[in-house]
Amino acid sequence: MNTDTIAAIATAMAASGIGIIRISGEQALEIADRVFQAKNGKSLQESKSHTIHYGYLMNQDQMLDEVLVMVMKAPNSYTKEDTVEIDCHGGILVMRKILEAVVQNGARPAEPGEFTKRAFLNGRIDLTQAESVIDIINSKNDFALKSSLDQLRGSVLNKVRNIREKMIHEIAFIESAIDDPEHYSLDGYAEQLMQILGELKSEVQHLLDTAEQGKILREGIRTVIVGKPNVGKSSLLNVLAGSDRAIVTEVAGTTRDILEEHISLRGISLNIVDTAGIRDTDDLVEKIGVDRAKEYLERSDLVLYVIDSSKSLSEEDYEIAKMIQGKNVIVLLNKSDLEQKVRREDVEQLSEHFICISAKQGDGMEELADRIQDMFLKGNVSFNDEVIITNIRHKNALLQSLESLKMVEESIYNQMPEDFYSIDLMNAYEVLGTMIGEAVEDDLADEIFSKFCMGK
Ligand code: GDP
């Protein structure tokens, strides 16, 4: 039976005043002590059962929230295990950050329904209730799996599958070579594998980066508006800023007067770099090439590329398009209220995302907000605890697979026998499998193995 310590957000993630993160298991108090700083300095482990403590929730040096913590010692808790409930402010991000801190300090994200399952296994719920409990757990599991698959739909899911395929391919090769050295040689394979590991690592790392939606929510989306003079960039900024004109702050460490405006769009904060200084010159393309602007572009999360759709595209427009290639670009065909000269086909080459707007009339802003939300929140921060938990589970799975890949590298460095490679590769493969709801697929493995082992 599982005796590890589990944690989850226990309250629904609606925009409510209070949220509860629940930790249950042998180490619940110890883990809570690592993230909680009581105002009176007392540790939770020393506290009596059924007491409430006031203080700060910390992740290392960073204060996450002011909280109340409830201590319930075994067996007098819902799960009959040592339980800590952290009563925090109910913001989605705060709860998520706290859960992450708790997980980083030793708890495991709970499976859906796991608290109830423990309550059941520890005899808190009697047999007559068992069936309905199991139903609930199952339906919660289905939901969690579905929501995690929803979340992963499309490109991410495919990427994980693709990464796993590469892994199983290498595993199959190693195993085949060990079994059948006459046909498969491992000479020079270590170097080859090293290179593949590098690629796999960066792919996993990339997924981890994109999984960092919290960062976007917390720090805002670094946005740059680009476009030729007179296409309507300032007008757009004005519309976005609305009546409550954004606070204008000077960006630290810059000597040029590039300003950043903070605009809140449906709760997502956009830090828009105002290219005022750049805009004033005749030759935008040349000016935008200056280092500072380039640096901003480089570091930006989002580029809003404004085009005047009442005029045909010019060489300059294509130059700018080239400059922002590979970035997250939304092309805004501005001045939709005028007669249109730019054709759809012209723009489709520039970016897959384009929207017709009229900065003058304020048209198209809802669609822009939708698009930004889709791009950065994958349309999917549904306010619901299971989704958030699976999110953190994904992150954990990715981190674990990264660790396993590093172990393979280490084995190569230390000139360990090849079967060490495949053990850690298999771990990486399996842990990614749990992320997408696929266990080790015997079929796939068989298929690939059979490809190699033709002589057998
Ligand atoms: P910027 O140089 O790119 O910042 O462009 P501005 O925002 O200063 O706009 C240039 C000119 O285009 C101004 O006269 C605006 O009033 C006009 N303009 C901007 N957006 C629109 C629009 O959607 N429709 C129309 N008809 N005119 C616009």
Tab-separated table of C-alpha atoms and ligand atoms in Angstrom:
chain	number	residue	atom	x	y	z
A	1	MET	CA	0.000	0.000	0.000
A	2	ASN	CA	1.067	3.540	-0.706
A	3	THR	CA	2.424	5.361	2.272
A	4	ASP	CA	3.971	8.264	0.421
A	5	THR	CA	2.710	11.752	1.033
A	6	ILE	CA	0.292	13.207	-1.463
A	7	ALA	CA	-0.901	16.733	-2.139
A	8	ALA	CA	-3.574	18.420	-4.205
A	9	ILE	CA	-5.675	21.507	-4.499
A	10	ALA	CA	-8.803	20.499	-2.634
A	11	THR	CA	-11.106	23.339	-3.534
A	12	ALA	CA	-12.635	24.056	-6.915
A	13	MET	CA	-10.619	26.589	-8.795
A	14	ALA	CA	-13.307	29.131	-9.379
A	15	ALA	CA	-12.364	32.701	-8.725
A	16	SER	CA	-13.085	32.373	-5.045
A	17	GLY	CA	-11.764	34.059	-1.965
A	18	ILE	CA	-10.180	31.007	-0.408
A	19	GLY	CA	-8.399	27.954	-1.673
A	20	ILE	CA	-7.223	24.856	0.153
A	21	ILE	CA	-4.180	22.748	-0.601
A	22	ARG	CA	-4.341	19.432	1.175
A	23	ILE	CA	-1.359	17.289	2.082
A	24	SER	CA	-1.776	13.790	3.450
A	25	GLY	CA	0.665	11.087	4.509
A	26	GLU	CA	3.450	10.258	6.904
A	27	GLN	CA	5.537	13.232	5.917
A	28	ALA	CA	2.721	15.760	5.674
A	29	LEU	CA	3.846	17.808	8.665
A	30	GLU	CA	7.499	17.643	7.785
A	31	ILE	CA	6.868	18.790	4.224
A	32	ALA	CA	4.512	21.534	5.359
A	33	ASP	CA	7.180	22.773	7.759
A	34	ARG	CA	9.559	23.174	4.842
A	35	VAL	CA	7.262	25.630	3.099
A	36	PHE	CA	5.512	27.267	6.027
A	37	GLN	CA	6.912	29.946	8.273
A	38	ALA	CA	4.714	30.429	11.304
A	39	LYS	CA	4.411	33.959	12.599
A	40	ASN	CA	5.216	32.687	16.073
A	41	GLY	CA	8.148	30.626	14.799
A	42	LYS	CA	6.721	27.315	15.936
A	43	SER	CA	7.009	24.241	13.761
A	44	LEU	CA	3.928	22.301	12.742
A	45	GLN	CA	5.491	19.032	13.804
A	46	GLU	CA	5.586	20.303	17.371
A	47	SER	CA	1.999	21.473	17.216
A	48	LYS	CA	-0.991	19.712	18.633
A	49	SER	CA	-3.559	18.072	16.408
A	50	HIS	CA	-6.498	20.166	15.251
A	51	THR	CA	-4.801	23.510	15.622
A	52	ILE	CA	-4.652	26.422	13.227
A	53	HIS	CA	-1.498	28.389	12.513
A	54	TYR	CA	-0.944	31.728	10.919
A	55	GLY	CA	2.081	32.592	8.797
A	56	TYR	CA	3.672	32.701	5.392
A	57	LEU	CA	3.927	30.162	2.649
A	58	MET	CA	7.419	30.271	1.247
A	59	ASN	CA	9.195	28.631	-1.639
A	60	GLN	CA	12.790	29.038	-0.577
A	61	ASP	CA	13.179	32.809	-0.239
A	62	GLN	CA	10.101	33.710	-2.150
A	63	MET	CA	6.926	34.468	-0.252
A	64	LEU	CA	3.918	33.027	-2.038
A	65	ASP	CA	1.046	33.900	0.239
A	66	GLU	CA	-0.156	34.717	3.711
A	67	VAL	CA	-1.919	31.609	4.942
A	68	LEU	CA	-3.652	29.711	7.697
A	69	VAL	CA	-2.509	26.153	8.166
A	70	MET	CA	-4.561	23.427	9.793
A	71	VAL	CA	-2.909	20.439	11.388
A	72	MET	CA	-4.823	17.183	11.748
A	73	LYS	CA	-2.875	14.262	13.038
A	74	ALA	CA	-3.588	10.609	12.306
A	75	PRO	CA	-6.022	9.018	12.754
A	76	ASN	CA	-8.319	11.987	13.175
A	77	SER	CA	-8.438	13.246	9.625
A	78	TYR	CA	-10.327	12.565	6.423
A	79	THR	CA	-7.718	10.092	5.216
A	80	LYS	CA	-6.846	8.868	8.718
A	81	GLU	CA	-3.284	9.953	7.946
A	82	ASP	CA	-1.408	13.014	9.124
A	83	THR	CA	-3.024	15.805	7.177
A	84	VAL	CA	-2.215	19.463	6.662
A	85	GLU	CA	-4.561	21.874	4.984
A	86	ILE	CA	-3.181	25.145	3.746
A	87	ASP	CA	-5.847	27.778	3.595
A	88	CYS	CA	-4.653	30.358	1.094
A	89	HIS	CA	-6.013	33.087	-1.128
A	90	GLY	CA	-8.049	31.509	-3.864
A	91	GLY	CA	-6.230	32.740	-6.939
A	92	ILE	CA	-5.525	30.058	-9.483
A	93	LEU	CA	-1.883	31.004	-9.697
A	94	VAL	CA	-1.301	31.186	-5.957
A	95	MET	CA	-2.796	27.747	-5.409
A	96	ARG	CA	-0.762	26.318	-8.226
A	97	LYS	CA	2.444	27.859	-6.931
A	98	ILE	CA	1.795	26.552	-3.440
A	99	LEU	CA	1.073	23.073	-4.733
A	100	GLU	CA	4.272	23.229	-6.737
A	101	ALA	CA	6.249	24.284	-3.684
A	102	VAL	CA	4.780	21.418	-1.687
A	103	VAL	CA	5.639	18.971	-4.457
A	104	GLN	CA	9.153	20.319	-4.757
A	105	ASN	CA	9.557	19.713	-1.061
A	106	GLY	CA	8.714	16.059	-1.156
A	107	ALA	CA	5.019	15.436	-1.736
A	108	ARG	CA	3.653	13.645	-4.766
A	109	PRO	CA	0.768	15.201	-6.699
A	110	ALA	CA	-2.280	13.145	-5.770
A	111	GLU	CA	-3.991	10.989	-8.319
A	112	PRO	CA	-7.579	12.045	-8.868
A	113	GLY	CA	-9.684	10.717	-6.042
A	114	GLU	CA	-6.689	9.538	-4.093
A	115	PHE	CA	-7.627	11.208	-0.812
A	116	THR	CA	-10.959	9.436	-0.959
A	117	LYS	CA	-9.248	6.228	-1.900
A	118	ARG	CA	-7.028	6.474	1.146
A	119	ALA	CA	-9.987	7.269	3.345
A	120	PHE	CA	-11.545	4.111	2.031
A	121	LEU	CA	-8.448	1.939	2.348
A	122	ASN	CA	-7.796	3.201	5.845
A	123	GLY	CA	-11.237	2.099	6.855
A	124	ARG	CA	-12.854	5.454	7.229
A	125	ILE	CA	-15.528	4.620	4.719
A	126	ASP	CA	-17.432	1.369	5.218
A	127	LEU	CA	-18.014	-1.389	2.722
A	128	THR	CA	-21.488	-0.350	1.704
A	129	GLN	CA	-20.057	2.890	0.451
A	130	ALA	CA	-17.217	1.223	-1.342
A	131	GLU	CA	-18.922	0.800	-4.667
A	132	SER	CA	-19.953	4.384	-5.028
A	133	VAL	CA	-16.532	5.516	-3.896
A	134	ILE	CA	-14.917	3.421	-6.571
A	135	ASP	CA	-17.344	4.829	-9.122
A	136	ILE	CA	-16.394	8.296	-8.109
A	137	ILE	CA	-12.723	7.507	-8.284
A	138	ASN	CA	-13.130	5.973	-11.702
A	139	SER	CA	-15.125	8.813	-13.091
A	140	LYS	CA	-12.620	11.241	-11.679
A	141	ASN	CA	-9.850	9.266	-13.280
A	142	ASP	CA	-11.596	9.315	-16.618
A	143	PHE	CA	-12.095	12.992	-16.291
A	144	ALA	CA	-8.527	13.606	-15.308
A	145	LEU	CA	-7.256	11.544	-18.175
A	146	LYS	CA	-9.584	13.294	-20.549
A	147	SER	CA	-8.649	16.698	-19.299
A	148	SER	CA	-4.990	15.904	-19.447
A	149	LEU	CA	-5.413	14.653	-22.976
A	150	ASP	CA	-7.431	17.732	-23.850
A	151	GLN	CA	-4.653	19.774	-22.518
A	152	LEU	CA	-2.133	17.855	-24.486
A	153	ARG	CA	-4.123	17.667	-27.663
A	154	GLY	CA	-2.421	18.513	-30.874
A	155	SER	CA	1.156	19.440	-31.096
A	156	VAL	CA	2.287	18.662	-27.565
A	157	LEU	CA	0.759	15.212	-27.587
A	158	ASN	CA	2.397	14.497	-30.906
A	159	LYS	CA	5.700	15.781	-29.669
A	160	VAL	CA	5.637	13.512	-26.647
A	161	ARG	CA	4.751	10.556	-28.870
A	162	ASN	CA	7.510	11.469	-31.225
A	163	ILE	CA	10.063	11.716	-28.442
A	164	ARG	CA	8.958	8.358	-27.095
A	165	GLU	CA	9.262	6.774	-30.499
A	166	LYS	CA	12.852	7.895	-30.766
A	167	MET	CA	13.537	6.514	-27.317
A	168	ILE	CA	12.035	3.109	-28.001
A	169	HIS	CA	13.937	2.971	-31.243
A	170	GLU	CA	17.233	3.334	-29.403
A	171	ILE	CA	16.176	0.925	-26.691
A	172	ALA	CA	15.268	-1.633	-29.318
A	173	PHE	CA	18.594	-1.175	-31.036
A	174	ILE	CA	20.603	-1.574	-27.847
A	175	GLU	CA	18.679	-4.638	-26.786
A	176	SER	CA	18.979	-6.185	-30.211
A	177	ALA	CA	22.682	-5.521	-30.328
A	178	ILE	CA	23.200	-7.067	-26.924
A	179	ASP	CA	21.186	-10.131	-27.928
A	180	ASP	CA	22.546	-10.453	-31.389
A	181	PRO	CA	26.048	-8.981	-31.576
A	182	GLU	CA	26.722	-10.746	-34.851
A	183	HIS	CA	24.208	-8.629	-36.699
A	184	TYR	CA	24.227	-5.397	-34.748
A	185	SER	CA	27.376	-3.666	-33.746
A	186	LEU	CA	27.620	-1.186	-30.916
A	187	ASP	CA	30.922	0.192	-32.224
A	188	GLY	CA	30.746	3.952	-32.220
A	189	TYR	CA	27.207	3.783	-30.938
A	190	ALA	CA	27.951	5.678	-27.716
A	191	GLU	CA	28.831	8.838	-29.634
A	192	GLN	CA	25.788	8.512	-31.784
A	193	LEU	CA	23.584	8.041	-28.760
A	194	MET	CA	25.176	11.018	-27.069
A	195	GLN	CA	24.052	13.192	-29.916
A	196	ILE	CA	20.542	11.750	-29.882
A	197	LEU	CA	20.378	12.321	-26.121
A	198	GLY	CA	21.254	15.939	-26.665
A	199	GLU	CA	18.378	16.290	-29.086
A	200	LEU	CA	15.948	14.448	-26.836
A	201	LYS	CA	16.950	16.561	-23.878
A	202	SER	CA	16.367	19.777	-25.705
A	203	GLU	CA	12.999	18.557	-26.943
A	204	VAL	CA	11.917	17.666	-23.428
A	205	GLN	CA	13.290	20.941	-22.139
A	206	HIS	CA	11.314	22.772	-24.767
A	207	LEU	CA	8.132	21.080	-23.605
A	208	LEU	CA	8.973	22.065	-20.064
A	209	ASP	CA	9.388	25.651	-21.137
A	210	THR	CA	6.050	25.719	-22.857
A	211	ALA	CA	4.486	24.078	-19.838
A	212	GLU	CA	5.448	27.147	-17.873
A	213	GLN	CA	2.171	28.930	-18.316
A	214	GLY	CA	2.333	30.184	-14.798
A	215	LYS	CA	5.238	32.365	-15.702
A	216	ILE	CA	3.197	33.999	-18.423
A	217	LEU	CA	0.356	34.637	-16.010
A	218	ARG	CA	2.645	36.033	-13.383
A	219	GLU	CA	5.013	38.113	-15.390
A	220	GLY	CA	2.916	38.945	-18.388
A	221	ILE	CA	3.500	38.425	-22.056
A	222	ARG	CA	6.369	40.419	-23.446
A	223	THR	CA	4.811	41.968	-26.489
A	224	VAL	CA	6.325	44.052	-29.230
A	225	ILE	CA	4.308	45.951	-31.782
A	226	VAL	CA	6.035	46.292	-35.141
A	227	GLY	CA	5.036	47.711	-38.489
A	228	LYS	CA	5.780	50.486	-40.916
A	229	PRO	CA	5.059	54.087	-40.005
A	230	ASN	CA	1.426	55.141	-40.159
A	231	VAL	CA	-0.037	51.684	-40.215
A	232	GLY	CA	-1.754	52.350	-36.883
A	233	LYS	CA	0.540	51.100	-34.138
A	234	SER	CA	-0.131	53.940	-31.714
A	235	SER	CA	-3.805	53.753	-32.453
A	236	LEU	CA	-3.737	50.062	-31.592
A	237	LEU	CA	-1.904	50.733	-28.378
A	238	ASN	CA	-4.490	53.326	-27.453
A	239	VAL	CA	-7.353	50.957	-28.088
A	240	LEU	CA	-5.709	48.226	-26.081
A	241	ALA	CA	-4.910	50.552	-23.232
A	242	GLY	CA	-8.501	51.766	-23.232
A	243	SER	CA	-9.581	54.493	-20.930
A	244	ASP	CA	-7.436	53.450	-18.022
A	245	ARG	CA	-4.241	54.336	-19.735
A	246	ALA	CA	-1.578	51.877	-18.787
A	247	ILE	CA	1.113	52.743	-16.336
A	248	VAL	CA	4.191	53.722	-18.221
A	249	THR	CA	7.441	52.630	-16.713
A	250	GLU	CA	10.946	52.914	-17.883
A	251	VAL	CA	12.491	49.551	-18.477
A	252	ALA	CA	15.390	49.047	-16.136
A	253	GLY	CA	18.824	48.981	-17.619
A	254	THR	CA	18.014	50.794	-20.809
A	255	THR	CA	19.529	54.062	-21.763
A	256	ARG	CA	17.253	54.651	-24.692
A	257	ASP	CA	13.770	55.736	-23.993
A	258	ILE	CA	12.013	52.563	-24.886
A	259	LEU	CA	8.934	52.351	-22.744
A	260	GLU	CA	6.870	49.471	-21.606
A	261	GLU	CA	3.138	49.668	-21.154
A	262	HIS	CA	1.266	47.221	-18.992
A	263	ILE	CA	-2.096	46.310	-20.328
A	264	SER	CA	-4.483	43.808	-18.884
A	265	LEU	CA	-6.399	41.778	-21.397
A	266	ARG	CA	-8.910	39.440	-19.751
A	267	GLY	CA	-6.601	39.043	-16.830
A	268	ILE	CA	-3.566	38.297	-18.941
A	269	SER	CA	-1.052	41.003	-18.645
A	270	LEU	CA	0.656	42.256	-21.772
A	271	ASN	CA	3.885	44.141	-21.339
A	272	ILE	CA	3.927	46.062	-24.538
A	273	VAL	CA	7.135	47.608	-25.683
A	274	ASP	CA	6.300	50.898	-27.157
A	275	THR	CA	8.551	51.438	-30.107
A	276	ALA	CA	8.053	55.192	-29.956
A	277	GLY	CA	11.684	55.963	-30.400
A	278	ILE	CA	11.922	53.717	-33.366
A	279	ARG	CA	8.742	54.908	-34.925
A	280	ASP	CA	9.885	58.499	-35.213
A	281	THR	CA	12.460	57.770	-37.849
A	282	ASP	CA	11.878	57.649	-41.556
A	283	ASP	CA	13.364	54.306	-42.130
A	284	LEU	CA	11.714	51.922	-39.748
A	285	VAL	CA	13.400	48.860	-41.140
A	286	GLU	CA	16.824	50.308	-40.652
A	287	LYS	CA	15.992	51.686	-37.256
A	288	ILE	CA	14.399	48.542	-35.999
A	289	GLY	CA	17.670	46.875	-36.769
A	290	VAL	CA	19.355	48.697	-33.913
A	291	ASP	CA	20.586	46.442	-31.208
A	292	ARG	CA	18.184	47.446	-28.501
A	293	ALA	CA	15.102	46.894	-30.581
A	294	LYS	CA	16.481	43.620	-31.811
A	295	GLU	CA	17.100	42.558	-28.267
A	296	TYR	CA	13.502	43.281	-27.379
A	297	LEU	CA	12.312	41.394	-30.351
A	298	GLU	CA	14.587	38.540	-29.390
A	299	ARG	CA	13.234	38.390	-25.875
A	300	SER	CA	9.614	38.968	-26.756
A	301	ASP	CA	6.947	36.326	-26.274
A	302	LEU	CA	4.588	37.853	-28.796
A	303	VAL	CA	4.927	40.097	-31.812
A	304	LEU	CA	1.952	42.075	-33.021
A	305	TYR	CA	2.718	42.903	-36.590
A	306	VAL	CA	0.518	45.711	-37.849
A	307	ILE	CA	-0.107	46.097	-41.558
A	308	ASP	CA	-2.166	48.768	-43.264
A	309	SER	CA	-4.537	46.607	-45.289
A	310	SER	CA	-5.806	49.557	-47.291
A	311	LYS	CA	-2.457	49.697	-49.062
A	312	SER	CA	-0.678	46.963	-51.016
A	313	LEU	CA	2.163	45.222	-49.274
A	314	SER	CA	5.550	46.746	-49.920
A	315	GLU	CA	9.100	45.514	-49.788
A	316	GLU	CA	9.357	46.931	-46.298
A	317	ASP	CA	6.509	44.781	-45.050
A	318	TYR	CA	8.335	41.678	-46.223
A	319	GLU	CA	11.562	42.877	-44.638
A	320	ILE	CA	9.826	43.187	-41.308
A	321	ALA	CA	8.222	39.795	-41.796
A	322	LYS	CA	11.644	38.298	-42.314
A	323	MET	CA	12.935	39.913	-39.158
A	324	ILE	CA	10.209	38.400	-37.008
A	325	GLN	CA	10.350	34.958	-38.527
A	326	GLY	CA	10.238	32.190	-35.968
A	327	LYS	CA	8.589	34.379	-33.348
A	328	ASN	CA	5.037	34.117	-32.086
A	329	VAL	CA	3.473	36.506	-34.533
A	330	ILE	CA	-0.058	37.735	-34.927
A	331	VAL	CA	-0.493	39.774	-38.086
A	332	LEU	CA	-3.031	42.528	-37.655
A	333	LEU	CA	-4.578	43.763	-40.870
A	334	ASN	CA	-5.504	47.184	-39.705
A	335	LYS	CA	-7.878	49.712	-41.226
A	336	SER	CA	-10.485	47.130	-42.091
A	337	ASP	CA	-12.940	50.009	-42.286
A	338	LEU	CA	-11.272	51.206	-45.491
A	339	GLU	CA	-11.235	49.582	-48.910
A	340	GLN	CA	-9.001	46.512	-48.728
A	341	LYS	CA	-5.927	46.126	-50.896
A	342	VAL	CA	-4.110	43.326	-49.135
A	343	ARG	CA	-5.189	39.861	-50.197
A	344	ARG	CA	-5.597	36.923	-47.891
A	345	GLU	CA	-2.969	34.880	-49.752
A	346	ASP	CA	-0.408	37.636	-49.262
A	347	VAL	CA	-0.751	37.438	-45.529
A	348	GLU	CA	-0.988	33.708	-45.162
A	349	GLN	CA	2.680	33.464	-46.041
A	350	LEU	CA	3.561	35.843	-43.245
A	351	SER	CA	1.937	34.027	-40.359
A	352	GLU	CA	-0.723	31.457	-39.647
A	353	HIS	CA	-2.294	33.922	-37.287
A	354	PHE	CA	-3.864	36.971	-38.789
A	355	ILE	CA	-6.814	39.074	-37.804
A	356	CYS	CA	-8.620	41.963	-39.458
A	357	ILE	CA	-8.957	44.906	-37.144
A	358	SER	CA	-9.781	48.546	-37.172
A	359	ALA	CA	-7.885	50.386	-34.531
A	360	LYS	CA	-9.897	53.435	-35.334
A	361	GLN	CA	-13.231	51.783	-34.629
A	362	GLY	CA	-11.976	49.298	-32.093
A	363	ASP	CA	-13.051	46.327	-34.227
A	364	GLY	CA	-11.440	42.919	-33.877
A	365	MET	CA	-10.169	43.366	-30.320
A	366	GLU	CA	-12.219	40.466	-28.988
A	367	GLU	CA	-10.762	38.193	-31.611
A	368	LEU	CA	-7.284	39.421	-30.772
A	369	ALA	CA	-7.883	38.665	-27.105
A	370	ASP	CA	-9.181	35.192	-28.041
A	371	ARG	CA	-6.131	34.526	-30.132
A	372	ILE	CA	-3.698	35.618	-27.451
A	373	GLN	CA	-5.518	33.511	-24.909
A	374	ASP	CA	-5.351	30.505	-27.233
A	375	MET	CA	-1.695	30.981	-27.945
A	376	PHE	CA	-0.572	31.358	-24.383
A	377	LEU	CA	-3.057	29.533	-22.275
A	378	LYS	CA	-3.822	26.904	-24.899
A	379	GLY	CA	-7.422	27.946	-24.356
A	380	ASN	CA	-7.312	25.606	-21.500
A	381	VAL	CA	-6.835	27.093	-18.130
A	382	SER	CA	-10.240	25.881	-17.176
A	383	PHE	CA	-10.717	26.744	-13.574
A	384	ASN	CA	-10.819	23.321	-12.177
A	385	ASP	CA	-8.482	21.536	-9.871
A	386	GLU	CA	-7.962	18.317	-11.825
A	387	VAL	CA	-6.649	20.159	-14.820
A	388	ILE	CA	-4.182	22.076	-12.748
A	389	ILE	CA	-2.998	18.961	-10.986
A	390	THR	CA	-2.445	17.128	-14.226
A	391	ASN	CA	-0.527	20.120	-15.349
A	392	ILE	CA	1.896	19.793	-12.503
A	393	ARG	CA	2.047	16.062	-13.049
A	394	HIS	CA	3.069	16.679	-16.613
A	395	LYS	CA	5.802	18.965	-15.474
A	396	ASN	CA	7.014	16.344	-13.044
A	397	ALA	CA	6.984	13.663	-15.714
A	398	LEU	CA	9.003	15.865	-18.021
A	399	LEU	CA	11.499	16.652	-15.286
A	400	GLN	CA	11.876	12.991	-14.442
A	401	SER	CA	12.434	11.991	-18.027
A	402	LEU	CA	15.053	14.702	-18.331
A	403	GLU	CA	16.803	13.250	-15.282
A	404	SER	CA	16.766	9.778	-16.803
A	405	LEU	CA	18.256	11.090	-20.032
A	406	LYS	CA	21.041	12.704	-18.044
A	407	MET	CA	21.690	9.379	-16.338
A	408	VAL	CA	22.171	7.768	-19.724
A	409	GLU	CA	24.721	10.437	-20.565
A	410	GLU	CA	26.467	9.757	-17.320
A	411	SER	CA	26.584	6.042	-18.045
A	412	ILE	CA	28.192	6.814	-21.375
A	413	TYR	CA	30.750	9.087	-19.722
A	414	ASN	CA	31.574	6.431	-17.197
A	415	GLN	CA	31.798	3.787	-19.899
A	416	MET	CA	29.190	1.610	-18.314
A	417	PRO	CA	27.874	-1.441	-20.168
A	418	GLU	CA	25.208	-0.701	-22.768
A	419	ASP	CA	22.329	-2.267	-20.870
A	420	PHE	CA	22.641	0.611	-18.407
A	421	TYR	CA	21.691	2.931	-21.257
A	422	SER	CA	18.528	1.073	-22.029
A	423	ILE	CA	17.388	0.909	-18.402
A	424	ASP	CA	17.400	4.685	-18.013
A	425	LEU	CA	16.065	5.241	-21.489
A	426	MET	CA	13.212	2.929	-20.584
A	427	ASN	CA	12.529	4.976	-17.479
A	428	ALA	CA	12.384	8.139	-19.533
A	429	TYR	CA	10.094	6.393	-21.992
A	430	GLU	CA	7.772	5.097	-19.315
A	431	VAL	CA	7.471	8.309	-17.405
A	432	LEU	CA	6.506	10.168	-20.568
A	433	GLY	CA	4.003	7.408	-21.190
A	434	THR	CA	2.235	8.152	-17.923
A	435	MET	CA	2.005	11.760	-19.039
A	436	ILE	CA	-0.004	10.937	-22.140
A	437	GLY	CA	-1.937	8.043	-20.661
A	438	GLU	CA	-0.013	5.393	-22.526
A	439	ALA	CA	1.844	2.707	-20.671
A	440	VAL	CA	4.636	0.830	-22.327
A	441	GLU	CA	3.034	-0.141	-25.566
A	442	ASP	CA	3.970	-3.729	-26.098
A	443	ASP	CA	2.696	-3.536	-29.629
A	444	LEU	CA	4.842	-0.636	-30.604
A	445	ALA	CA	7.821	-2.096	-28.855
A	446	ASP	CA	7.234	-5.467	-30.502
A	447	GLU	CA	6.900	-3.889	-33.847
A	448	ILE	CA	10.104	-1.982	-33.562
A	449	PHE	CA	11.971	-4.877	-32.029
A	450	SER	CA	10.819	-7.103	-34.848
A	451	LYS	CA	12.210	-4.637	-37.341
A	452	PHE	CA	15.634	-5.051	-35.893
A	453	CYS	CA	15.505	-8.719	-35.131
A	454	MET	CA	14.791	-9.860	-38.640
A	455	GLY	CA	17.310	-12.657	-38.462
A	456	LYS	CA	15.606	-14.293	-35.530
B	1	GDP	P1	1.723	54.442	-36.403
B	1	GDP	O1	2.625	55.368	-37.063
B	1	GDP	O2	1.900	53.052	-36.931
B	1	GDP	O3	1.746	54.476	-34.918
B	1	GDP	O4	0.229	54.842	-36.876
B	1	GDP	P2	-0.826	55.752	-36.123
B	1	GDP	O5	-1.497	54.999	-35.068
B	1	GDP	O6	-0.196	57.033	-35.756
B	1	GDP	O7	-1.876	55.940	-37.291
B	1	GDP	C1	-1.565	56.540	-38.526
B	1	GDP	C2	-2.815	57.087	-39.176
B	1	GDP	O8	-3.710	56.023	-39.509
B	1	GDP	C3	-3.600	57.991	-38.238
B	1	GDP	O9	-4.097	59.063	-38.989
B	1	GDP	C4	-4.716	57.116	-37.745
B	1	GDP	O10	-5.868	57.855	-37.418
B	1	GDP	C5	-4.983	56.236	-38.926
B	1	GDP	N1	-5.544	54.949	-38.523
B	1	GDP	C6	-5.083	54.089	-37.594
B	1	GDP	N2	-5.866	52.998	-37.513
B	1	GDP	C7	-6.860	53.153	-38.425
B	1	GDP	C8	-7.988	52.365	-38.815
B	1	GDP	O11	-8.265	51.257	-38.323
B	1	GDP	N3	-8.773	52.860	-39.801
B	1	GDP	C9	-8.536	54.057	-40.385
B	1	GDP	N4	-9.358	54.474	-41.340
B	1	GDP	N5	-7.483	54.820	-40.033
B	1	GDP	C10	-6.642	54.393	-39.051
